Short mmCIF file of C-alpha atoms and ligand atoms in Angstrom, two decimals:
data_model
loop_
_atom_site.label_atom_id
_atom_site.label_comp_id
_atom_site.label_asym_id
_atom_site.label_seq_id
_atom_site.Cartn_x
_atom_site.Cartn_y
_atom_site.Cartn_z
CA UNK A 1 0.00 0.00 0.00
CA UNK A 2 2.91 2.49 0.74
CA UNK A 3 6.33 3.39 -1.25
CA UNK A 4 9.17 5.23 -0.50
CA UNK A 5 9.50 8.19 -2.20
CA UNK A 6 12.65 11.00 -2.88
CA UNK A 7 11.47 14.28 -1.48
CA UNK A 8 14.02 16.08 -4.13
CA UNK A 9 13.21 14.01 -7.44
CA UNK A 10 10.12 11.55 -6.57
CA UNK A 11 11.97 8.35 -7.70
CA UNK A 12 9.93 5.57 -6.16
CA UNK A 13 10.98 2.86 -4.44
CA UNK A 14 9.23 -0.42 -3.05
CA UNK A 15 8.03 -0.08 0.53
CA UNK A 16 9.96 -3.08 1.26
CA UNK A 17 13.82 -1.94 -0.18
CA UNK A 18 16.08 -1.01 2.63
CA UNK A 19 17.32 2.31 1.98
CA UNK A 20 17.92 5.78 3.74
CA UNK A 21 18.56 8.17 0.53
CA UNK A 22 17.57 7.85 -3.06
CA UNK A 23 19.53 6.15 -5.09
CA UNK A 24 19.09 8.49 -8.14
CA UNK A 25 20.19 11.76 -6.34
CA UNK A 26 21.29 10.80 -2.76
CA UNK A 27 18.26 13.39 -1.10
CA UNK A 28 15.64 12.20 1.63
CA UNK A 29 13.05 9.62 1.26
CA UNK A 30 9.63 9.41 2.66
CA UNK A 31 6.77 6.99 3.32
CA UNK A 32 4.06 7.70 0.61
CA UNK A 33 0.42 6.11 1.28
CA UNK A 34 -2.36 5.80 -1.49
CA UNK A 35 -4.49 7.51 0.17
CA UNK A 36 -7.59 6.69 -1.93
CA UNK A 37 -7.31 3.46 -0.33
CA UNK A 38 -7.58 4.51 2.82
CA UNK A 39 -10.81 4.21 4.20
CA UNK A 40 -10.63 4.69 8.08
CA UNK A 41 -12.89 7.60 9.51
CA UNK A 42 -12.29 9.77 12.07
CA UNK A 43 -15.04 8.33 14.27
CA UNK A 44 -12.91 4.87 14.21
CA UNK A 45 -9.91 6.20 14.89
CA UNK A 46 -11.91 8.06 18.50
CA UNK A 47 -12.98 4.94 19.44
CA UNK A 48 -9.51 3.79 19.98
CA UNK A 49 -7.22 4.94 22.92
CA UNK A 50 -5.33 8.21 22.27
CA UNK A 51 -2.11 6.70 21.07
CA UNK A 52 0.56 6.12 17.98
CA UNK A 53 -1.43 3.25 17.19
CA UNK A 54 -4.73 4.89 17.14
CA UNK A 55 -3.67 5.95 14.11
CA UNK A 56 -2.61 2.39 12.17
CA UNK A 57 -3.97 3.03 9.03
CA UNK A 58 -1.60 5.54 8.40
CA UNK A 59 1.73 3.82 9.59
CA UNK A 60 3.79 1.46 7.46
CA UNK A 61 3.60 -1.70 10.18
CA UNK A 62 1.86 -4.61 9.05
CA UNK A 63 3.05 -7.04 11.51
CA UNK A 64 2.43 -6.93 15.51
CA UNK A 65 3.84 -4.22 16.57
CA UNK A 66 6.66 -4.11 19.03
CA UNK A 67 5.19 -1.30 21.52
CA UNK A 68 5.64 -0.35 25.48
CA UNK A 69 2.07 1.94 25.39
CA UNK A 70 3.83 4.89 24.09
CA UNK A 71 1.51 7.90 22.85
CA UNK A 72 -1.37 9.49 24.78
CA UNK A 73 0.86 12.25 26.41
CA UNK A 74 -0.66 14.91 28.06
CA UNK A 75 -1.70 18.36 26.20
CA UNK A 76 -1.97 20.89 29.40
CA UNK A 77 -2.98 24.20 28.90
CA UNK A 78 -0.59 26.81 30.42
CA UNK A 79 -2.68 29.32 32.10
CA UNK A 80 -0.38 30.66 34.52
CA UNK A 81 2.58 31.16 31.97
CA UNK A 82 0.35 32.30 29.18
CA UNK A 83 -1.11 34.87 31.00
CA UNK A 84 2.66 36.05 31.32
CA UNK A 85 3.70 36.00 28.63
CA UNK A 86 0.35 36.98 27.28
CA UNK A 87 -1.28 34.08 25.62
CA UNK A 88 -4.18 33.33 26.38
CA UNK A 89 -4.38 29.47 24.58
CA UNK A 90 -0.81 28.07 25.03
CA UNK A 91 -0.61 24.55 25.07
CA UNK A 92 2.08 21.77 25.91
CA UNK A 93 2.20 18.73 24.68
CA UNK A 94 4.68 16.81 26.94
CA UNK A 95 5.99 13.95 24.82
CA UNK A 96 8.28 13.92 28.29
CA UNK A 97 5.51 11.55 29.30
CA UNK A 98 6.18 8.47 27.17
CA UNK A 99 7.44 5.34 28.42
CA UNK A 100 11.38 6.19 28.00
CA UNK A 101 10.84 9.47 29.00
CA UNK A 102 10.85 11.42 25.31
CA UNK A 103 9.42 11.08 22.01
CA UNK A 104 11.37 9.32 20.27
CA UNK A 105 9.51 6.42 21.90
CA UNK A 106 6.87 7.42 18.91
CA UNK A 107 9.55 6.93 16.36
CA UNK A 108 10.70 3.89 17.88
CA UNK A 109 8.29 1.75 18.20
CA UNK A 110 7.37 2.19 14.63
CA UNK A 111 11.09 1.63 13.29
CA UNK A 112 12.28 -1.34 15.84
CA UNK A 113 8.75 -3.01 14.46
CA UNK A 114 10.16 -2.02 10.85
CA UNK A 115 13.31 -3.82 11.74
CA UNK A 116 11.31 -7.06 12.36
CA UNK A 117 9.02 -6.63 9.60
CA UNK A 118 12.08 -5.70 6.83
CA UNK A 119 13.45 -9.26 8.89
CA UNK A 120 16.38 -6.95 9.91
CA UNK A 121 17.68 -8.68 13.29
CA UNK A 122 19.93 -6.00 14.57
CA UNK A 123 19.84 -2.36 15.18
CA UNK A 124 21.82 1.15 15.33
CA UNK A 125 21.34 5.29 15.84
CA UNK A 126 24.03 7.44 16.80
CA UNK A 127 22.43 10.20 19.38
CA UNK A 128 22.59 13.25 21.76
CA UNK A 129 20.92 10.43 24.15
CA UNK A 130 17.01 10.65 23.69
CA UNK A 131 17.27 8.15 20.31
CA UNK A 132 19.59 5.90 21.94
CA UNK A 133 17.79 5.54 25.14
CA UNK A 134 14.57 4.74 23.28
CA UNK A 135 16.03 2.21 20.72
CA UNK A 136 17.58 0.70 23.63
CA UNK A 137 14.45 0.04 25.59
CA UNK A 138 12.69 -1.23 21.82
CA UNK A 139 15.11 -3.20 21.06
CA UNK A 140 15.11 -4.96 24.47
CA UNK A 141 11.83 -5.57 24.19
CA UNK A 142 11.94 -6.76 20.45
CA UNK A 143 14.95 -9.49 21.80
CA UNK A 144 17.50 -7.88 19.29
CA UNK A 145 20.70 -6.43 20.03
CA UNK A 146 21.24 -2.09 19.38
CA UNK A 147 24.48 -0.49 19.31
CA UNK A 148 24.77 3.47 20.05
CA UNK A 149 26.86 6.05 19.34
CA UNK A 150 27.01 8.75 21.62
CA UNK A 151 29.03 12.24 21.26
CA UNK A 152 31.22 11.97 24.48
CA UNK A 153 30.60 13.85 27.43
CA UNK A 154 27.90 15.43 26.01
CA UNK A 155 24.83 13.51 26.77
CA UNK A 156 22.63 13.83 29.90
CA UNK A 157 23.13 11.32 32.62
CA UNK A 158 19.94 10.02 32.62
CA UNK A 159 19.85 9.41 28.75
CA UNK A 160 23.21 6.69 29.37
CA UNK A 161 21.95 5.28 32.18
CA UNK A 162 18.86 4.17 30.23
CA UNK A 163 20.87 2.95 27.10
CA UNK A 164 23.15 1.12 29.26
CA UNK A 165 20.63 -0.28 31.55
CA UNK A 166 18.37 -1.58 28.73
CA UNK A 167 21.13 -3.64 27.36
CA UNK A 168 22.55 -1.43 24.31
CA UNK A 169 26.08 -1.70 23.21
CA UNK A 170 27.15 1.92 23.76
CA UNK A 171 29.89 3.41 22.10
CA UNK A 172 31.28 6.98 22.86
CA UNK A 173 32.93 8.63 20.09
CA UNK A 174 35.60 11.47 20.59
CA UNK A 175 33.86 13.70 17.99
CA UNK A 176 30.35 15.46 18.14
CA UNK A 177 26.72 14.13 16.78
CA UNK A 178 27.43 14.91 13.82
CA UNK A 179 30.08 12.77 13.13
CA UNK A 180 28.78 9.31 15.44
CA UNK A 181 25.93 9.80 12.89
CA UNK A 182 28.13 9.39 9.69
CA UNK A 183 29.85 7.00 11.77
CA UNK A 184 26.69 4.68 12.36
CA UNK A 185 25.37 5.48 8.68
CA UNK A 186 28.52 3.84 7.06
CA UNK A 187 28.44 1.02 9.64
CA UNK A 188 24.73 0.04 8.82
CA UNK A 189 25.19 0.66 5.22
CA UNK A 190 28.60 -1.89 5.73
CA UNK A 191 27.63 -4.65 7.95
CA UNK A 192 23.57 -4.34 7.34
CA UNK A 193 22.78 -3.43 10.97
CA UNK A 194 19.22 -1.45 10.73
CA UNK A 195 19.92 2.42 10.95
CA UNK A 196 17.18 3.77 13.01
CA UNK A 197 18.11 7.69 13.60
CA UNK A 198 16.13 10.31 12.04
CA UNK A 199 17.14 9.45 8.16
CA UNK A 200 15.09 6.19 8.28
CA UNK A 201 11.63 7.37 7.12
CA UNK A 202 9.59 4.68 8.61
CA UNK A 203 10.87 6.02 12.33
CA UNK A 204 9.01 9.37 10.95
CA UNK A 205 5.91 7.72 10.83
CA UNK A 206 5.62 7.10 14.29
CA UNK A 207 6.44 10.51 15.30
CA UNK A 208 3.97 12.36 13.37
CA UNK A 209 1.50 10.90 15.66
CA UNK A 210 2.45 13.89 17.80
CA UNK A 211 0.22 15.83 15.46
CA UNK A 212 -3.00 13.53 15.15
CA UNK A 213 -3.22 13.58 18.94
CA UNK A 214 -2.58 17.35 19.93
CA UNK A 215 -5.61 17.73 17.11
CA UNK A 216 -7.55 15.37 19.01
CA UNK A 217 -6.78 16.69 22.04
CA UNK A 218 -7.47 20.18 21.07
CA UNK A 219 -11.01 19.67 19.00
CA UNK A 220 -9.48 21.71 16.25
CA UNK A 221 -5.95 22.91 14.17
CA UNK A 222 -4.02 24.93 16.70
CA UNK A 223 -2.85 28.27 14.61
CA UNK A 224 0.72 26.99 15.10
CA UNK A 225 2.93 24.19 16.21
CA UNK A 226 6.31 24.94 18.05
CA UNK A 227 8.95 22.33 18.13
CA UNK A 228 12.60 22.59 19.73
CA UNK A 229 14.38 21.39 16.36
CA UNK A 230 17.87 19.83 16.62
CA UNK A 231 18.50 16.85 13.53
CA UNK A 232 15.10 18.22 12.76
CA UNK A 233 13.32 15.12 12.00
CA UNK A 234 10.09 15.71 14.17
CA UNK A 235 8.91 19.01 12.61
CA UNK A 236 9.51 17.31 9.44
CA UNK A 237 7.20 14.72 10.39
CA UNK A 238 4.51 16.21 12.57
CA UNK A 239 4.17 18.38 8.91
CA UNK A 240 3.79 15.73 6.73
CA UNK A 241 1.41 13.95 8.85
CA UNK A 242 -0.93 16.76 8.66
CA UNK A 243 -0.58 17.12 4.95
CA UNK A 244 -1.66 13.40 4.61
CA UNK A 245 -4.69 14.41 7.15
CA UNK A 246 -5.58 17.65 4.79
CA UNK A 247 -5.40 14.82 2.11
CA UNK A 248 -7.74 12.81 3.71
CA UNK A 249 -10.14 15.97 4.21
CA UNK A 250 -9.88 15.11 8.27
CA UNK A 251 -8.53 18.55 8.78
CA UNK A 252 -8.83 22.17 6.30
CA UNK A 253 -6.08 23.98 7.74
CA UNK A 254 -2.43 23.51 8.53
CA UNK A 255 -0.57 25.30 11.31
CA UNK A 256 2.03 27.43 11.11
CA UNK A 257 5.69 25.24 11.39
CA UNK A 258 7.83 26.95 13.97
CA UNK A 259 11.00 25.95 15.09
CA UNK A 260 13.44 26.52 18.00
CA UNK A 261 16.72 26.30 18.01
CA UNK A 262 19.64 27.21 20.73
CA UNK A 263 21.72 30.21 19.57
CA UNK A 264 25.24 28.00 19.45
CA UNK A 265 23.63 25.70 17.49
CA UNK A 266 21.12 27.05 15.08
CA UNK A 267 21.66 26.71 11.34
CA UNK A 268 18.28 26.09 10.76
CA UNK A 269 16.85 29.73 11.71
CA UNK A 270 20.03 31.04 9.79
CA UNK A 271 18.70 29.39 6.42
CA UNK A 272 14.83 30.87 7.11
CA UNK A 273 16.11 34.21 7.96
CA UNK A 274 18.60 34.44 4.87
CA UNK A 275 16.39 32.48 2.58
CA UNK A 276 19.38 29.90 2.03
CA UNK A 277 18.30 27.18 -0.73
CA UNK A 278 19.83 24.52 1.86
CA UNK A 279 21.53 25.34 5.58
CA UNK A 280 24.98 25.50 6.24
CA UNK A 281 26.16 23.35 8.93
CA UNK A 282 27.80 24.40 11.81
CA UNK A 283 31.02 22.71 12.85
CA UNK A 284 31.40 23.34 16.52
CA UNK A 285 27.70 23.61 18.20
CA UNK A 286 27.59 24.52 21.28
CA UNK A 287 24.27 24.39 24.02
CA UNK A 288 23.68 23.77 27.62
CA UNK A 289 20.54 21.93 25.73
CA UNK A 290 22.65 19.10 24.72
CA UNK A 291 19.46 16.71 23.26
CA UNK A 292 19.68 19.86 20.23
CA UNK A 293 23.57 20.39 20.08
CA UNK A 294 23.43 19.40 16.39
CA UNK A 295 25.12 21.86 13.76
CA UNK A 296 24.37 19.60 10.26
CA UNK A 297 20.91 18.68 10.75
CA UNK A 298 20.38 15.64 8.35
CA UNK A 299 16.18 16.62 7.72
CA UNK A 300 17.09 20.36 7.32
CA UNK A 301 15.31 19.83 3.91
CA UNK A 302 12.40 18.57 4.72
CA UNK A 303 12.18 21.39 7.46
CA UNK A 304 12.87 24.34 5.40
CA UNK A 305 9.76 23.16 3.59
CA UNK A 306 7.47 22.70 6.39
CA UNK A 307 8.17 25.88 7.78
CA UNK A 308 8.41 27.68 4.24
CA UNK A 309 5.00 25.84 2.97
CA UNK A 310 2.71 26.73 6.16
CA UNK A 311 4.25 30.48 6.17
CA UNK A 312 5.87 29.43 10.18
CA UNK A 313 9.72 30.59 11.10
CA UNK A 314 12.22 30.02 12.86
CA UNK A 315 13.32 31.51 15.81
CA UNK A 316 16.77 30.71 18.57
CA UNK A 317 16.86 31.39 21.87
CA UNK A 318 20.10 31.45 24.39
CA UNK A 319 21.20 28.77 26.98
CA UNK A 320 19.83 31.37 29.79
CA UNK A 321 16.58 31.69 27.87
CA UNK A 322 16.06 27.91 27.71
CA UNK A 323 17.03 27.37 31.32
CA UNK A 324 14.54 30.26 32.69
CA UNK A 325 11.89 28.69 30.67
CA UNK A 326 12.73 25.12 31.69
CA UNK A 327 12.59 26.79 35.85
CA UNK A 328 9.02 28.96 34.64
CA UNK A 329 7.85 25.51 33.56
CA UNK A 330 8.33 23.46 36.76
CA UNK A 331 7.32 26.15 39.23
CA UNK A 332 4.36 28.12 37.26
CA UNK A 333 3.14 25.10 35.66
CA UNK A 334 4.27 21.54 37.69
CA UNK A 335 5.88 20.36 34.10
CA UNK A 336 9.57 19.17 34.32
CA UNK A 337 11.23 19.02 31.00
CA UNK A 338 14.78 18.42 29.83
CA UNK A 339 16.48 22.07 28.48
CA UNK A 340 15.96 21.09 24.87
CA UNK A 341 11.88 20.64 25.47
CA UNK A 342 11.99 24.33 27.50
CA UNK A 343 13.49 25.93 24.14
CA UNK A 344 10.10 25.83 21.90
CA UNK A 345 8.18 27.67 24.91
CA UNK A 346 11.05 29.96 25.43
CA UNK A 347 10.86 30.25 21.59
CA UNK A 348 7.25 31.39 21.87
CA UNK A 349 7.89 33.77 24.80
CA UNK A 350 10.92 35.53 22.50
CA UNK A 351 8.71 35.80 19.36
CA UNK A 352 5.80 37.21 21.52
CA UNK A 353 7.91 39.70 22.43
CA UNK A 354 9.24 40.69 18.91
CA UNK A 355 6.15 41.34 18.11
CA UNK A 356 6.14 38.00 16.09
CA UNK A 357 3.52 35.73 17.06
CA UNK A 358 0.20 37.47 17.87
CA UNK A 359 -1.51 37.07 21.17
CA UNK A 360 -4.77 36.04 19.87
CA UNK A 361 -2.85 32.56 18.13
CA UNK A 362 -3.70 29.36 19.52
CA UNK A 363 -0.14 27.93 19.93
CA UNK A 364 0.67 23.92 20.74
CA UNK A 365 4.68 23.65 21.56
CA UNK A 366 6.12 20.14 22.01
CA UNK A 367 8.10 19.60 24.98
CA UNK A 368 9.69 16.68 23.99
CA UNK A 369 11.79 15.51 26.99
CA UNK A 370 11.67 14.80 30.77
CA UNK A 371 13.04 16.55 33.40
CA UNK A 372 15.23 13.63 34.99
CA UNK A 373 16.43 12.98 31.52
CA UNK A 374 19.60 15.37 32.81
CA UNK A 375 19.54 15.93 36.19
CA UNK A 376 22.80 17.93 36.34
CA UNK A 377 21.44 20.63 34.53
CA UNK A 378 18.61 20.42 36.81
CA UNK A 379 20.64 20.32 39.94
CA UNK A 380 23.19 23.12 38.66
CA UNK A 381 20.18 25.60 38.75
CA UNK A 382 18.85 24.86 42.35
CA UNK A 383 19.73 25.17 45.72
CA UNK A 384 20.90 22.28 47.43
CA UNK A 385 18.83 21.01 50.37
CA UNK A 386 19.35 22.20 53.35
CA UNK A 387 20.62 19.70 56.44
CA UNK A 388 19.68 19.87 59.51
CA UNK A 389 19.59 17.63 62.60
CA UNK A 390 17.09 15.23 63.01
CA UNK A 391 15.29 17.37 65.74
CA UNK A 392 12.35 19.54 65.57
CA UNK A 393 13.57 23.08 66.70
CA UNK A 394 16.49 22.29 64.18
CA UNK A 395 13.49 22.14 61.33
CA UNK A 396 11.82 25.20 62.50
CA UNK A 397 14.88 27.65 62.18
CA UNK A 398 15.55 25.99 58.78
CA UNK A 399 11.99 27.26 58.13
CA UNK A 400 12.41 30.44 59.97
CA UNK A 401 9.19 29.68 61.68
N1 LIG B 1 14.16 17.55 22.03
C1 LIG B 1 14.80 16.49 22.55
C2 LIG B 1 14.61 16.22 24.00
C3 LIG B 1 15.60 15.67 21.72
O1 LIG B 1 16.21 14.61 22.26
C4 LIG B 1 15.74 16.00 20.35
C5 LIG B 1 16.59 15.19 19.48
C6 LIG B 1 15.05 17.12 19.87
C7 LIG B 1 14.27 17.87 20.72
C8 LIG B 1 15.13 17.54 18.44
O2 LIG B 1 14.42 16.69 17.60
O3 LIG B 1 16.25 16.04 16.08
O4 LIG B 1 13.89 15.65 15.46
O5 LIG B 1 14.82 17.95 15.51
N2 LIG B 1 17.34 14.28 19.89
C9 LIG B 1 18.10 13.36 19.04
C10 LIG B 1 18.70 12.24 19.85
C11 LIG B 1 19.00 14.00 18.08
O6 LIG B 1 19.71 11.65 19.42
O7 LIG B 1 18.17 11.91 20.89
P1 LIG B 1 14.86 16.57 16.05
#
């Protein structure tokens, strides 16, 4: 029923050829559906619980899929911060909520269950440490062995501990993202190990869900959809979902794309605002938001077009920005998120202020990661407890009472 197509030249390919850039001109490829043959409605689909695979009929797994409940995240709306910054419906989605903790869980359980059903029996992703701790906990559960490739020193404690708990072979590399990914790209493509970052087009699939359900949630199109964007995968694919639901007449509008990067690492917003044909990457990125310290994002084409096509932008904001908005977040609103999932709200705040975004927009940003993903960061910003000794008057000064 599906294909894979090249988003630069349309050569086709069969849904079942493994492959991660066309063969004719070396660009992206995506999943395409016939979509005349899809005959779900939207009534079936709200029968079902809120989840990826609420939404079967417009994934590419045909088998049973490999899945740990992922999907269903929250969509809170954030009164207390909105009225701050002076937004009256601003939404989070907190992917943070999924079973490893981010949403690449989404992506994951799609592309592990494409492993099994392209009868590919191991897997790989290089990662900032949200990819690797999901394909970790997938492939653990599929039985199959997953080997990672992490920048070192620069991924979140939390995000290793998972990987390494769940059984991964995890490398670190002496180099950034950037290069572990060519790294792991040359390895699958060498020794047939199933690549299963951001390139692989069926792991899109799953992530798009993000979309369906923040729809759901919402009754209606949100006005625009903010994403923190670092190999910017996930705004590509939350975009083409919706296309395929304009398609299917579910929906009649699309949002407006926007997406955040951090300033040291942000060659995305420098294409948008210099209306570059393609971005230029960066070769030393630098963020305290490590999940997004990416300076060659691999889907930069497929972004420019989502934010270029529904008339969004793209915006950066600094390390300080990101970390006051990640603090604002867990005190004004009870949600803890990982730096890189603060920078789409702190994204929204900035282009409120510029004058950018206006106040009367209904606005859904992902926060895609949880708080205890990196607890240093999180500790680094607070105030230690304070001891005392175990007696009451003891507790009473601490509280000056
Ligand atoms: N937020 C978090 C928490 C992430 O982990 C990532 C990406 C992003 C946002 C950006 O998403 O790459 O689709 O634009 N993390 C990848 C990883 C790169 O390896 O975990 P994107």
């Amino acid at each position: 029923m599906e294909r894979l197509v090249c988003v630069n030249c349309g050569a086709a390919y069969p849904a079942e050829q493994i492959l991660y850039n066309c063969t004719a001109c070396g660009h992206l490829l995506a999943v395409q559906y016939d979509l005349n043959k899809i005959k779900v409605t939207k009534k079936v689909w709200n029968k079902r619980p809120l989840s990826v695979w609420r939404y079967r009929e417009l994934l590419p797994v045909h088998i049973e899929p490999v899945t740990m409940q992922e999907g269903g995240t929250p969509l809170y709306h954030l009164k207390r911060l909105g009225d701050e910054i002076g937004l009256k419906e601003l939404y989070a989605k907190h992917e943070g909520m999924n079973p490893s903790g981010s949403f690449k869980d989404r992506g994951m359980t799609v592309g592990v269950s494409m492993a099994l059903q392209l009868k590919k029996r191991s897997v790989a992703c290089a990662s900032t440490g949200n990819t690797s701790a999901s394909l970790a906990m997938y492939a653990a559960k599929a039985g199959i062995p997953a080997v990672v490739l992490l920048p070192a020193g620069k991924v979140a404690l939390g995000k290793v501990a998972q990987a390494l708990m769940h059984g991964a072979c995890v490398i670190s590399i002496r180099g950034n993202f950037d290069r572990a990914l060519e790294m792991v790209h040359e390895l699958c493509l060498s020794h047939g190990l199933y690549l299963l970052n951001s390139i692989n087009p069926y792991r899109l699939e799953g992530q798009k869900t993000i979309g369906f359900e923040a729809i759901d949630q919402l009754g209606e199109v949100p006005d625009r959809f903010v994403l923190p964007v670092g190999n910017a995968g996930n705004i590509s694919a939350v975009y083409k979902g919706l296309l395929e639901l304009k398609d299917l007449g579910f929906i009649d509008s699309l949002p407006m794309m926007t997406g955040i990067q951090a300033q040291g690492s942000s060659p995305i917003v420098r294409a948008i605002r210099e209306n570059l044909p393609e971005v230029i990457p960066e070769t030393h990125p630098e963020t305290v938001a490590t999940a997004i310290r990416i300076g060659a994002p691999v889907n930069a084409e497929k972004a420019l077009i989502a934010i270029r096509k529904t008339g969004g932008c793209a915006e950066w904001v600094t390390d300080d920005e990101i970390l006051r908005m990640q603090r604002d977040l867990a005190r004004k609103e009870g949600i803890g998120v990982e730096p890189a999932s603060a920078a789409s709200v702190a994204g929204v705040r900035k282009l409120v202020e510029i004058g950018a975004i206006d106040r009367s927009e209904r606005i859904v940003c992902v926060v895609t990661g949880h708080l205890l993903k990196d607890p240093d960061t999180v500790i680094k910003q607070c105030e230690p407890p304070t001891e005392i000794d175990a007696d009451l008057p003891s507790l009473l000064s601490a509280l000056q009472l």
